[in-house]
GROMACS .gro file of C-alpha atoms in nm:
model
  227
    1UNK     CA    1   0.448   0.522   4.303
    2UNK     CA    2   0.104   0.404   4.304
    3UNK     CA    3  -0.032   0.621   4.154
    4UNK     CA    4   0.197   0.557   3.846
    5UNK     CA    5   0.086   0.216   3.829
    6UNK     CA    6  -0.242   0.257   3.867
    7UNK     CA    7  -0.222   0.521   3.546
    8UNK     CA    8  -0.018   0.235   3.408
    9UNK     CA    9  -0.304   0.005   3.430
   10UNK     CA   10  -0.562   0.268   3.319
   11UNK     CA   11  -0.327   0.324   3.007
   12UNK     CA   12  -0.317  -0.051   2.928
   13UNK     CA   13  -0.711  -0.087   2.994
   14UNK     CA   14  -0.790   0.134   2.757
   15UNK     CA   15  -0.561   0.012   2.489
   16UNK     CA   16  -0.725  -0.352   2.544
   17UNK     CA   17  -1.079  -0.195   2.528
   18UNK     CA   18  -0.980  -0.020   2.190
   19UNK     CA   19  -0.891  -0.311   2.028
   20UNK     CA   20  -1.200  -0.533   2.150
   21UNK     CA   21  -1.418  -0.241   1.988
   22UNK     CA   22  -1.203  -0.250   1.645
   23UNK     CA   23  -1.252  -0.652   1.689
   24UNK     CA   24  -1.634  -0.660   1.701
   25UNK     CA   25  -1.662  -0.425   1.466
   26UNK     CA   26  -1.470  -0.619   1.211
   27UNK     CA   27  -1.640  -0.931   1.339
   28UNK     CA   28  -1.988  -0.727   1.227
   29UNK     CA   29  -1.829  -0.655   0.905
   30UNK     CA   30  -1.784  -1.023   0.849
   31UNK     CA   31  -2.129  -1.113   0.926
   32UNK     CA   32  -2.251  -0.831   0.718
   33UNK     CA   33  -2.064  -0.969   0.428
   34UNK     CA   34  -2.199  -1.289   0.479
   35UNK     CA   35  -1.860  -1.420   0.561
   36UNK     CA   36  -1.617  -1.250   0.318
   37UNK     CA   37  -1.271  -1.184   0.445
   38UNK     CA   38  -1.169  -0.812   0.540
   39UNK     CA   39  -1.013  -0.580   0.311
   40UNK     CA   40  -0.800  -0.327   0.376
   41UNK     CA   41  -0.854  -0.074   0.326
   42UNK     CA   42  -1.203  -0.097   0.373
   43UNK     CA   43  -1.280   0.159   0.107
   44UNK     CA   44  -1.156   0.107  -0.213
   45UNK     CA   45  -0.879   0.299  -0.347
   46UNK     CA   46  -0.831   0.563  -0.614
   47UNK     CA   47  -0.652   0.513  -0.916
   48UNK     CA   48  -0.307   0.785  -0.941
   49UNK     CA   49  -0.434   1.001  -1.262
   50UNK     CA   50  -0.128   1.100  -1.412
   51UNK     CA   51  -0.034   1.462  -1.499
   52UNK     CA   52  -0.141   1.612  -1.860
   53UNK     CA   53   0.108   1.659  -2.109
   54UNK     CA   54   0.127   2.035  -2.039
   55UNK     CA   55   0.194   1.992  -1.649
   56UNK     CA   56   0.473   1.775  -1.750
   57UNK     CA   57   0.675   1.993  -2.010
   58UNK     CA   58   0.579   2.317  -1.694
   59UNK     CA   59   0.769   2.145  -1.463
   60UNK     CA   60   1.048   1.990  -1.747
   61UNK     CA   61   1.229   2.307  -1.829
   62UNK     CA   62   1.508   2.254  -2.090
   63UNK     CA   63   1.861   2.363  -1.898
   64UNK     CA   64   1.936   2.665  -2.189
   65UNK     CA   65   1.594   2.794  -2.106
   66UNK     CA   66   1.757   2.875  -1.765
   67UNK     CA   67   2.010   3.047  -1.874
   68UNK     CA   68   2.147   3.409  -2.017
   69UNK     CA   69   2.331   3.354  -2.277
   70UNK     CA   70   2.129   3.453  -2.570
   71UNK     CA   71   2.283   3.288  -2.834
   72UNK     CA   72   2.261   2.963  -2.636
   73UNK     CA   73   1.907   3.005  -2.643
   74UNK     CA   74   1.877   3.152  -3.053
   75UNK     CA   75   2.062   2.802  -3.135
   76UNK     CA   76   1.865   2.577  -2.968
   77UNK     CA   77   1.555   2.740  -3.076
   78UNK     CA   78   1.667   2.702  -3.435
   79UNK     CA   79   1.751   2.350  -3.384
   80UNK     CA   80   1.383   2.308  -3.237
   81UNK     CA   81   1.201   2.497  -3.566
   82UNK     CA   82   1.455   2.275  -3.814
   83UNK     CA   83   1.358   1.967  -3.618
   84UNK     CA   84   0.953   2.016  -3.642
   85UNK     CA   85   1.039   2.179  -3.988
   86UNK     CA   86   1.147   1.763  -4.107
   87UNK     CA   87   0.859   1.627  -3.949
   88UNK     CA   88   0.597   1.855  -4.120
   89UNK     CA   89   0.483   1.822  -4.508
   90UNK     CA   90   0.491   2.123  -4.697
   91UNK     CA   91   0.233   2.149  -5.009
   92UNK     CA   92   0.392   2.184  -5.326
   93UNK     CA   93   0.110   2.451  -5.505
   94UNK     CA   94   0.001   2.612  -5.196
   95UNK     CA   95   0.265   2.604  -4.948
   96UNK     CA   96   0.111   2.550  -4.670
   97UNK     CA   97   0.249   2.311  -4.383
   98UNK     CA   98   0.087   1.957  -4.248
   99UNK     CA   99   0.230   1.800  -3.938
  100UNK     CA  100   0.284   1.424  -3.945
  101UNK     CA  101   0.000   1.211  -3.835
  102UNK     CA  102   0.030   1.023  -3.510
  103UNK     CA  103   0.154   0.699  -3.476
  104UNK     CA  104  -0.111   0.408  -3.458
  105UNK     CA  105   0.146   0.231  -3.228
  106UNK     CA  106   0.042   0.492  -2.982
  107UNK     CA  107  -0.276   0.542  -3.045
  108UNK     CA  108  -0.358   0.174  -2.986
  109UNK     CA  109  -0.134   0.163  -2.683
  110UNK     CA  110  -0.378   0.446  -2.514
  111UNK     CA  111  -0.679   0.268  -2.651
  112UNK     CA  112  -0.522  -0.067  -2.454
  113UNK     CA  113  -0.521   0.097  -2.155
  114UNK     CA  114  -0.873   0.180  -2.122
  115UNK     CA  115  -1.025  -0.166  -2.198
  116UNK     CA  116  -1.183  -0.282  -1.897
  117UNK     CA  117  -1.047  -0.605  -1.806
  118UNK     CA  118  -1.288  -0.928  -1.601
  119UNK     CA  119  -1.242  -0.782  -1.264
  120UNK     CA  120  -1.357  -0.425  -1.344
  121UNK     CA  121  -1.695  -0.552  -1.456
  122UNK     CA  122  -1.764  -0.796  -1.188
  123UNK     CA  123  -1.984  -0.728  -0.916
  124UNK     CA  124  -1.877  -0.664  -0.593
  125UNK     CA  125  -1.993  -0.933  -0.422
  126UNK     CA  126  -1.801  -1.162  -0.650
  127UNK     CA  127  -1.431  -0.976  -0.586
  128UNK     CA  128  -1.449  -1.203  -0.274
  129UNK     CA  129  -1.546  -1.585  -0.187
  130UNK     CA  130  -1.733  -1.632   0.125
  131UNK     CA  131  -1.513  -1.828   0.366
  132UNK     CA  132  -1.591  -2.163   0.561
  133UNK     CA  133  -1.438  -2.413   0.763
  134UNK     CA  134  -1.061  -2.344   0.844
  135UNK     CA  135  -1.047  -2.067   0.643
  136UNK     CA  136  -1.334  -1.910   0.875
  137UNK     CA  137  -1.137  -1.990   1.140
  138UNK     CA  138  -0.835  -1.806   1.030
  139UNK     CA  139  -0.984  -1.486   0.960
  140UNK     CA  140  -1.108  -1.504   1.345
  141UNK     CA  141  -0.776  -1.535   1.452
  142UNK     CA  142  -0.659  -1.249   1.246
  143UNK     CA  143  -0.900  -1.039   1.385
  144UNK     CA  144  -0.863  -1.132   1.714
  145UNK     CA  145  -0.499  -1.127   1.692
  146UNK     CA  146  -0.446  -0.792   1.841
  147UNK     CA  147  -0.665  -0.776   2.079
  148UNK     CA  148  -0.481  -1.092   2.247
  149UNK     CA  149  -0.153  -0.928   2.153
  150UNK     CA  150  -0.280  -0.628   2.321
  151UNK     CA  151  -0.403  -0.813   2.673
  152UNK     CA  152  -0.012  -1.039   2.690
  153UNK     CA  153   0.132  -0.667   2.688
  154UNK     CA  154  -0.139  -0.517   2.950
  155UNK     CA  155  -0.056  -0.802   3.168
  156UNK     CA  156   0.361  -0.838   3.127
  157UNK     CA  157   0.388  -0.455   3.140
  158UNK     CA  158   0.621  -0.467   3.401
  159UNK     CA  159   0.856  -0.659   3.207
  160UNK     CA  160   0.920  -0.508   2.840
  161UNK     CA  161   1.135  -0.781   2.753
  162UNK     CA  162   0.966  -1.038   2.787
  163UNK     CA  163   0.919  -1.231   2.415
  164UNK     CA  164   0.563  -1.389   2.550
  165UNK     CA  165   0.403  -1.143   2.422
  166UNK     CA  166   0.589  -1.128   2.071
  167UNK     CA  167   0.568  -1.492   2.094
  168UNK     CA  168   0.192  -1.524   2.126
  169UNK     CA  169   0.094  -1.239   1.869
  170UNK     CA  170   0.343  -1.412   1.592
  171UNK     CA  171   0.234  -1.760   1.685
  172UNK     CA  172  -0.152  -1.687   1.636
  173UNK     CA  173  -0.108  -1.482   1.303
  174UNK     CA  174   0.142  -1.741   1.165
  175UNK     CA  175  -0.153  -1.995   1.253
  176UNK     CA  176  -0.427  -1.805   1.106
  177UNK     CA  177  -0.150  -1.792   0.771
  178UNK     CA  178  -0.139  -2.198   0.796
  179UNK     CA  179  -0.507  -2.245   0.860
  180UNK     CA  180  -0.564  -2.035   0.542
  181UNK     CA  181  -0.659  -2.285   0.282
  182UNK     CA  182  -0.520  -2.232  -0.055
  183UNK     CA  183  -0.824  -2.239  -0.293
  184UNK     CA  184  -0.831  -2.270  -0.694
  185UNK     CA  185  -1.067  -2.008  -0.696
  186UNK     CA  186  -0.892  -1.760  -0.489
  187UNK     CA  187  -0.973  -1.415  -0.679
  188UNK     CA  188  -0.666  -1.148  -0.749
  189UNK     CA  189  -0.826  -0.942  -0.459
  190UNK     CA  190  -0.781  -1.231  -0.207
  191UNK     CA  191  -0.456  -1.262  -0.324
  192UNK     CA  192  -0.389  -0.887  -0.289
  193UNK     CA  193  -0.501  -0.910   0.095
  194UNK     CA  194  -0.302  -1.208   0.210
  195UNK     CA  195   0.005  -1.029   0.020
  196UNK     CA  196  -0.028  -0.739   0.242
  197UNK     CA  197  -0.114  -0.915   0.574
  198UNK     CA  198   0.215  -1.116   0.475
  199UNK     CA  199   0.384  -0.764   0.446
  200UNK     CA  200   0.182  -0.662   0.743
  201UNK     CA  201   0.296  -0.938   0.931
  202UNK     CA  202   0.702  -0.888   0.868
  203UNK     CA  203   0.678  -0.529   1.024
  204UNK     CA  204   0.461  -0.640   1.294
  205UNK     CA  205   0.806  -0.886   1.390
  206UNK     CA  206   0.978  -0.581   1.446
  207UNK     CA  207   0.774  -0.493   1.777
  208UNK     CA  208   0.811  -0.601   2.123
  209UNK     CA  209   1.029  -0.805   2.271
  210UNK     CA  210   1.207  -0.840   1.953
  211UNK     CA  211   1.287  -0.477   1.948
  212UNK     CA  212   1.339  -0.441   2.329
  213UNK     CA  213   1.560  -0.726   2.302
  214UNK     CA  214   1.768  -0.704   1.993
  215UNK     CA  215   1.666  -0.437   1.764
  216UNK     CA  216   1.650  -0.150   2.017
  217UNK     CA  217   2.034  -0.172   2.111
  218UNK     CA  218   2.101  -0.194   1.706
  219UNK     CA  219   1.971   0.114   1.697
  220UNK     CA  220   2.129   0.286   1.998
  221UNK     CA  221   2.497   0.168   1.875
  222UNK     CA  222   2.435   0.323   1.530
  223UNK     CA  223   2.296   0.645   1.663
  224UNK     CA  224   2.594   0.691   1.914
  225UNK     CA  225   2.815   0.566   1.643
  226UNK     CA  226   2.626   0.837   1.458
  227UNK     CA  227   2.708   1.089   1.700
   0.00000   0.00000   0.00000
């Protein structure tokens, strides 16, 4: 028995001294930036490239291709030459065939799309205002956030239940949300972050005591229900 607990305590050390690393390190991160707020992730992401035309039509097959009835398959193909047969010009003297031109409404639509917009040509240093004051003050909470969260669970892990610790990590990052000053020049990526810690923040709720408490036997009736 005591040597369960004391693994118990070794467990919860370690978790602690995790999250104080990740904390300085982001607390570096904001002193390297000379006092921008964290993105995540830290790296920027890469764009989804969709898939050429030809992938597409691969992986598109018609149903009477997939099929064995041949005469199925003779009609459709003659209703595929007829149809590119109207679309195509045929020369009067020489007889030969022109297919239509494109059409400009698509054209433009693709040219559209590749027109950088204000943000893409920014620098990177402007993508972010440097924070001050309360705003400061919230992103230290944020950061520090889990690591407190982290040390209320080390220290009521004999008690699961308890909602002190749900109740301290919610209270802080709701805090840090309120200290957060709302700013006319708040750029689309600051926007972007605070969306996702708000996101962040919802699934975070689901933790804890809250699930221990109420969620937990949700789930247990459905899955016997289930069963």
């Amino acid at each position: 028995m005591t040597a369960k607990r004391k693994g118990e305590r070794v467990r919860w050390r370690v978790v602690v001294i995790i999250e104080f690393v990740k904390a300085i390190c982001k607390l570096l991160l904001l002193r390297i930036t000379k006092g921008r707020p964290l993105v995540t992730p830290p790296l920027p992401e890469r764009e989804v490239i969709p898939e050429s035309p030809a992938q597409l039509e691969d992986d598109d097959i018609p149903p009477w291709l997939d099929t064995d009835d041949t005469s199925a398959m003779r009609k459709e193909e003659e209703k595929m030459r007829r149809a590119r047969q109207a679309k195509e010009y045929k020369m009067k003297r020489t007889g030969l065939t022109l297919p239509n031109l494109p059409n400009s409404s698509d054209i433009s639509n693709y040219l559209l799309s590749k027109v950088l917009t204000a943000d893409d040509i920014k620098a990177p240093i402007t993508l972010l205002n440097t924070i001050s004051g309360s705003a400061q003050y919230a992103e230290y909470m944020h950061i520090l956030q889990p690591v407190i969260y982290a040390a209320a669970l080390s220290y009521y892990r004999h008690d699961p239940k308890s909602w002190k610790p749900w109740l301290i990590g919610i209270s802080i990052e709701y805090a840090a949300r309120q200290l957060r000053t709302e700013s006319v020049r708040t750029t689309a990526l600051e926007k972007e972050q605070w969306n996702k810690r708000g996101w962040a923040m919802g699934w975070w709720a689901l933790r804890g005591g809250f699930y221990e408490n109420d969620e937990r036997k949700t789930a247990e009736s459905v899955g016997w229900r289930g069963g």
